[in-house]
PDB file of C-alpha atoms in Angstrom:
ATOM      1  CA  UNK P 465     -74.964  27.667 -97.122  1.00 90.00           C
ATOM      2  CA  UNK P 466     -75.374  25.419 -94.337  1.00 94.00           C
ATOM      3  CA  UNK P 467     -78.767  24.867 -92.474  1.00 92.00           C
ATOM      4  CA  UNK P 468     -79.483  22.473 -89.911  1.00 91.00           C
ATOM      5  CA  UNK P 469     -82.682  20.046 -90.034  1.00 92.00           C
ATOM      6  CA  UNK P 470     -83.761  18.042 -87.105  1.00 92.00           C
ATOM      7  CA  UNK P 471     -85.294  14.429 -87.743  1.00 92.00           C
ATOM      8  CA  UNK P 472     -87.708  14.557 -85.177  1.00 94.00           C
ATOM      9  CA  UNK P 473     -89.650  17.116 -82.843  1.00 95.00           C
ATOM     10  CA  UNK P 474     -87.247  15.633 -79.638  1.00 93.00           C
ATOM     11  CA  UNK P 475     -84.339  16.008 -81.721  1.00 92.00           C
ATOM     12  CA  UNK P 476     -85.434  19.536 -82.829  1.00 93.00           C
ATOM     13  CA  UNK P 477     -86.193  20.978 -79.394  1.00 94.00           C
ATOM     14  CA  UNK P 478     -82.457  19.666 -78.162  1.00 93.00           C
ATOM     15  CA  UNK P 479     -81.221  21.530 -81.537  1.00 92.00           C
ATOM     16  CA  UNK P 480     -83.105  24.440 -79.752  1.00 92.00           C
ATOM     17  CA  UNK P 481     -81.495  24.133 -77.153  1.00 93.00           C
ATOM     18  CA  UNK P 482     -77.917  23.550 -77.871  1.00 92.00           C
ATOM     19  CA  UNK P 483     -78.366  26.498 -80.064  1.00 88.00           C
ATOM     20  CA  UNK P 484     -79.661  29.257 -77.435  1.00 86.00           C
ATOM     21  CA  UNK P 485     -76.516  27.745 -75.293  1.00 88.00           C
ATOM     22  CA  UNK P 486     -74.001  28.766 -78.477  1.00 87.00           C
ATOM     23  CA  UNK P 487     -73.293  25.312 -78.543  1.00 92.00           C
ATOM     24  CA  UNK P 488     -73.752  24.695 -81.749  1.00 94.00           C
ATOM     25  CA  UNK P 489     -71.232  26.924 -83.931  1.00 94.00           C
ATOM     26  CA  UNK P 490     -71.362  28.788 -87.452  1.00 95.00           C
ATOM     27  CA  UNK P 491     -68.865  30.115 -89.273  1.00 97.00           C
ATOM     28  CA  UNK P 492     -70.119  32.662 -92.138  1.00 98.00           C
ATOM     29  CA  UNK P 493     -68.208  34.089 -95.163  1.00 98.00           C
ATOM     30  CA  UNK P 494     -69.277  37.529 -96.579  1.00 98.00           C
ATOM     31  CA  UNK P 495     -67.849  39.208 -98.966  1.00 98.00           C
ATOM     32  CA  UNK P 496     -67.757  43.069 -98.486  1.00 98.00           C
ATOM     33  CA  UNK P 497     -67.110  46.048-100.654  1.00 97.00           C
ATOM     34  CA  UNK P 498     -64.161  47.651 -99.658  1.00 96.00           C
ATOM     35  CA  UNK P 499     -60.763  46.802 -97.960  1.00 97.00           C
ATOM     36  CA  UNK P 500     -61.480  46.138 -94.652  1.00 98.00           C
ATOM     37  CA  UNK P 501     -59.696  45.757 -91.746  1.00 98.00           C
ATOM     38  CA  UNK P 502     -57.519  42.635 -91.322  1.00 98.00           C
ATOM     39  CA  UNK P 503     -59.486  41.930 -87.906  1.00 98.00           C
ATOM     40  CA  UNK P 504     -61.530  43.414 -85.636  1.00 98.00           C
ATOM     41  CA  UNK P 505     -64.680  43.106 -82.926  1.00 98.00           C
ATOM     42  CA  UNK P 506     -67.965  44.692 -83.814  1.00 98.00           C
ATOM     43  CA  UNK P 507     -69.528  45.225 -80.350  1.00 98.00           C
ATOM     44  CA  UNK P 508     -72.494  47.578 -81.300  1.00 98.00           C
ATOM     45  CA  UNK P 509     -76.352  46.841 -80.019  1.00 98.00           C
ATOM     46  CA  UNK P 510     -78.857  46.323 -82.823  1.00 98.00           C
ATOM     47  CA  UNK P 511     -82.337  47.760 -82.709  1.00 96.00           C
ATOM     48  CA  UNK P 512     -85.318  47.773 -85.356  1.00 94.00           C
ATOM     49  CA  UNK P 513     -84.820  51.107 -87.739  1.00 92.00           C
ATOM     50  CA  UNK P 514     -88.143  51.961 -87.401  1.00 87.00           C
ATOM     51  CA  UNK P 515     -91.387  50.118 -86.001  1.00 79.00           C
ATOM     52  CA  UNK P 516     -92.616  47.362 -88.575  1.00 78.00           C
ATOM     53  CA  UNK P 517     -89.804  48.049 -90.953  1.00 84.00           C
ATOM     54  CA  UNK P 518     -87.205  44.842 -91.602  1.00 92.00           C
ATOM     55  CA  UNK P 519     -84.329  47.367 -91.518  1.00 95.00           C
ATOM     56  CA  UNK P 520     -81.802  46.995 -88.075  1.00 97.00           C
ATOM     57  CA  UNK P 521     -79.362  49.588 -87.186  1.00 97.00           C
ATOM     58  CA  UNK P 522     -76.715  50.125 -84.908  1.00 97.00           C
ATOM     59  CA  UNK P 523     -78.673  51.574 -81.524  1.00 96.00           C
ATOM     60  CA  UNK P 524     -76.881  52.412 -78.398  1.00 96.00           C
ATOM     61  CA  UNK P 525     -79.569  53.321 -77.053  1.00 95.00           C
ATOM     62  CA  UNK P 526     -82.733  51.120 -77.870  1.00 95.00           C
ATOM     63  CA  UNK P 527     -80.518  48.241 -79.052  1.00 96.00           C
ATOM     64  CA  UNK P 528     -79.440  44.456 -77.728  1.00 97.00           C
ATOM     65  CA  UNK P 529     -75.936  43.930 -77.334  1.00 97.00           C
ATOM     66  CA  UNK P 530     -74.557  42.305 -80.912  1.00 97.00           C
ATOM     67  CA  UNK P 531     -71.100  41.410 -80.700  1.00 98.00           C
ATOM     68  CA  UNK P 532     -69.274  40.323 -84.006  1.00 98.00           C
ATOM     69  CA  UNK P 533     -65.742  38.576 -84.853  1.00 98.00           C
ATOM     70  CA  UNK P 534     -64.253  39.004 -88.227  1.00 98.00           C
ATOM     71  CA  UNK P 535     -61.256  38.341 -90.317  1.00 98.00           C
ATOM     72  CA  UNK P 536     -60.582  39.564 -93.509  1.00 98.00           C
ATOM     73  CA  UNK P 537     -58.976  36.457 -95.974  1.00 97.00           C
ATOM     74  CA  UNK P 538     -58.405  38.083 -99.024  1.00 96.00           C
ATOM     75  CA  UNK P 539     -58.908  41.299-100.703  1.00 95.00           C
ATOM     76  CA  UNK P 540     -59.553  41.266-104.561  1.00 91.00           C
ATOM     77  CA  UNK P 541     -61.156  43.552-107.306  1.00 87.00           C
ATOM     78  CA  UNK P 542     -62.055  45.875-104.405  1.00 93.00           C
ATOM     79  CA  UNK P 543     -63.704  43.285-102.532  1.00 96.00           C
ATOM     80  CA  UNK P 544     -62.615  41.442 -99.069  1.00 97.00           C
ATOM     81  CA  UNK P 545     -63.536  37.807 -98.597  1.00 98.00           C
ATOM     82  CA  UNK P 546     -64.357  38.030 -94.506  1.00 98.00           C
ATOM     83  CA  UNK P 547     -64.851  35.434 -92.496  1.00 98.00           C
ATOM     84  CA  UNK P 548     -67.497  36.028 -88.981  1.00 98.00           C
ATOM     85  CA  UNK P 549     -68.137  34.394 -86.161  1.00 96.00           C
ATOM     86  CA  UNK P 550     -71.067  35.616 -83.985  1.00 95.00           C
ATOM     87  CA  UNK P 551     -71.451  36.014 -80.353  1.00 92.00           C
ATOM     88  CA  UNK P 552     -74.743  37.228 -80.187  1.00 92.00           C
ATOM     89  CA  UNK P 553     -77.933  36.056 -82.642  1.00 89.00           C
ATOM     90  CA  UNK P 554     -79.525  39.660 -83.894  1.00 94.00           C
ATOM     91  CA  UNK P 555     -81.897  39.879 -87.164  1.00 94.00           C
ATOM     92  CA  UNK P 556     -79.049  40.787 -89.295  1.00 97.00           C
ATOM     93  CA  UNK P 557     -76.465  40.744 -87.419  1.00 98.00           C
ATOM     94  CA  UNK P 558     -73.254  40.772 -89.855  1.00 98.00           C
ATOM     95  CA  UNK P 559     -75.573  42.916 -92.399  1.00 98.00           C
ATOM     96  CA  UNK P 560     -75.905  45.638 -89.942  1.00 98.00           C
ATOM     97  CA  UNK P 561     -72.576  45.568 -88.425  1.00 98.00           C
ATOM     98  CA  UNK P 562     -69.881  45.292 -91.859  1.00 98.00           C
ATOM     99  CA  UNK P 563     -72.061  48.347 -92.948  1.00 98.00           C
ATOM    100  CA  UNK P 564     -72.237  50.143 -89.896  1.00 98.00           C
ATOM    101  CA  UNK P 565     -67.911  49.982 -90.190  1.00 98.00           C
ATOM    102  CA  UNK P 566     -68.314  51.087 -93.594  1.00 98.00           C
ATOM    103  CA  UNK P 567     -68.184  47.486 -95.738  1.00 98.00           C
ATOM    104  CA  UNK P 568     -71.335  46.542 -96.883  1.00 98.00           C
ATOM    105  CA  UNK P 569     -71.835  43.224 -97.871  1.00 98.00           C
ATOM    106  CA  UNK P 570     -72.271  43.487-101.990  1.00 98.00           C
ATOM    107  CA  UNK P 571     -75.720  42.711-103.128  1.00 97.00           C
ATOM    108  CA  UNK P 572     -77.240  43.963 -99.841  1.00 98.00           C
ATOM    109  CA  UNK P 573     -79.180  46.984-101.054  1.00 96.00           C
ATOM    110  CA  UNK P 574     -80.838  47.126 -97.466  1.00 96.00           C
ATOM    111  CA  UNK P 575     -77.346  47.938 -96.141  1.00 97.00           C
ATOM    112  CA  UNK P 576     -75.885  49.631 -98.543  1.00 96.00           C
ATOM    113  CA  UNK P 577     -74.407  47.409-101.064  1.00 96.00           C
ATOM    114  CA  UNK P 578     -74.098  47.815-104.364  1.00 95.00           C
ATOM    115  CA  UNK P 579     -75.951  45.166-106.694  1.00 95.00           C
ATOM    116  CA  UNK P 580     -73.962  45.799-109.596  1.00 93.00           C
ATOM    117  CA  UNK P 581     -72.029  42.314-109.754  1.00 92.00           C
ATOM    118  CA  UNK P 582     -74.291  40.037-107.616  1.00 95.00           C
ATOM    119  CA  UNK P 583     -77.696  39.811-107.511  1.00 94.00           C
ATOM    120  CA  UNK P 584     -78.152  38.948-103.601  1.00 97.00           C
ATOM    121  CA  UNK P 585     -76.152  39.485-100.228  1.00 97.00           C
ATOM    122  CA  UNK P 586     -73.069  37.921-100.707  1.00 98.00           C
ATOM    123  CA  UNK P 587     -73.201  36.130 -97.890  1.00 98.00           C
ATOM    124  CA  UNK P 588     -73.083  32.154 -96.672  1.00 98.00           C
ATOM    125  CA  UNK P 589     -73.033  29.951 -93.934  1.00 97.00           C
ATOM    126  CA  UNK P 590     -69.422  27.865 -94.731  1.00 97.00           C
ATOM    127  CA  UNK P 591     -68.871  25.814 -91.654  1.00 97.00           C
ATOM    128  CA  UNK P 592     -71.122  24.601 -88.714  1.00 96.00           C
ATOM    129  CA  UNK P 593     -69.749  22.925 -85.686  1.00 96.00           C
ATOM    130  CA  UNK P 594     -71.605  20.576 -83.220  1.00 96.00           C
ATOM    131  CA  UNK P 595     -71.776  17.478 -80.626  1.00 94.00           C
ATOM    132  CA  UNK P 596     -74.308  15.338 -81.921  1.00 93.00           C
ATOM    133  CA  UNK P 597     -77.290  15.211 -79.711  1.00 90.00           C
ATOM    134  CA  UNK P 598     -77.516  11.898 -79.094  1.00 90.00           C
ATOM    135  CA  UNK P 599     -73.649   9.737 -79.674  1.00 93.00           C
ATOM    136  CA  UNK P 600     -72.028  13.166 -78.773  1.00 92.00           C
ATOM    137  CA  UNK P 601     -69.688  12.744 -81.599  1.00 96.00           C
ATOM    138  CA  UNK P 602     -68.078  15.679 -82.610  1.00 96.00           C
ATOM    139  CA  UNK P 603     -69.490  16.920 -86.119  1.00 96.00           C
ATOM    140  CA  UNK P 604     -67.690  19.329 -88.105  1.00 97.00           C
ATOM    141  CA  UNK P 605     -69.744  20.481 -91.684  1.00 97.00           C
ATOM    142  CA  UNK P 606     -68.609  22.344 -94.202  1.00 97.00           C
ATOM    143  CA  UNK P 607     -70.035  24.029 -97.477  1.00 97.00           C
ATOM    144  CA  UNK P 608     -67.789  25.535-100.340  1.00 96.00           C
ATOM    145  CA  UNK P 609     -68.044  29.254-101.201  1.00 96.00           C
ATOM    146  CA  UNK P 610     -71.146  29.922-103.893  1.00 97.00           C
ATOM    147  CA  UNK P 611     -69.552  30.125-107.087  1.00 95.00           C
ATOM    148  CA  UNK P 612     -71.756  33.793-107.426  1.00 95.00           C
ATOM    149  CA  UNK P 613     -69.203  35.146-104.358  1.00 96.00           C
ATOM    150  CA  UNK P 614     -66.160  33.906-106.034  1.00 94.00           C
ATOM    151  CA  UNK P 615     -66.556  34.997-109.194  1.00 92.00           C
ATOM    152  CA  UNK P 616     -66.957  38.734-107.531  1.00 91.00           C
ATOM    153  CA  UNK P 617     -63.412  37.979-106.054  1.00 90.00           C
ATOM    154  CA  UNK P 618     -62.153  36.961-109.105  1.00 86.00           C
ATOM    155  CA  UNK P 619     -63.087  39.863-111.364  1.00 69.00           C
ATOM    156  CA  UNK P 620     -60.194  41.569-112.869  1.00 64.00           C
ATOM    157  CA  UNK P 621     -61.701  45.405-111.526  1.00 56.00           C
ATOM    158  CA  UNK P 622     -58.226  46.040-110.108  1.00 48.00           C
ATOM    159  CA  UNK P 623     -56.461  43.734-107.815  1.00 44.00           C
ATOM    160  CA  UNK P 624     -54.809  44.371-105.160  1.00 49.00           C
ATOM    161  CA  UNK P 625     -53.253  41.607-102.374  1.00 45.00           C
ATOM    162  CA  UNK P 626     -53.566  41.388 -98.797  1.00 41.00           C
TER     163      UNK P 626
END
């Protein structure tokens, strides 16, 4: 997916900062297991599982606000091709949250998913958004889906449409 690298330390701190203001903007594409809704809002705080363990959960209590757009684009071979938009930055944000609605991203054993047909969280950074930080163009990026995540759409395991 798409990463963004700063030239210089000046450069990198403004990067910094444009991205703590959300003004810098990433569209990700997962694919889940599942049909899943068409659209929704995931607005459900994240917190650590337990103390020095990498796992997040879903934490009304102990948890920071996490608040998560999707869309679903296509539903194939019992998988849905979702696209997300975050609101919030959490450690694992759209991990936690597909799962925590009962779509786990495939290949995200962590969460869930089954590893069966990929080998890693089907999961990627598509399209990033940004002014550039010093002509203030307008910058639009964008990468095409890993051939890994499309071939899981593509498998004939029962098809169904939208």
């Amino acid at each position: 997916g798409l990463i963004l690298v700063a030239k210089n330390q000046l450069i990198g701190a403004r990067l910094t900062d444009m991205a703590r203001s959300r003004e810098i903007r990433k569209t990700y594409f997962a694919v889940c297991e599942g049909k899943t809704p068409p659209s929704g809002e995931i607005d459900a705080p994240i917190a650590r599982a337990r103390a020095g363990n990498i796992a997040r959960c879903v934490d009304f209590i102990k948890g920071d606000r996490a608040l998560t757009h999707f869309e679903r684009l296509s539903y194939s071979g019992g998988h849905s091709l979702v696209r997300l938009q975050l609101l919030t930055g959490r450690t694992h944000q759209i991990r936690v949250h597909m799962s925590s609605i009962g779509y786990p991203l495939a290949g995200d054993a962590l969460y869930g998913g089954s590893c069966a047909h990929i080998s890693r969280q089907a999961l990627h950074a598509g399209e990033l958004s940004l002014t550039h930080p010093v002509t203030g163009q307008a910058l639009h990026f964008r990468a095409e889906l890993p051939e890994d995540m499309a071939r899981l759409l593509a498998a004939p395991r029962g098809t169904d449409s939208i």
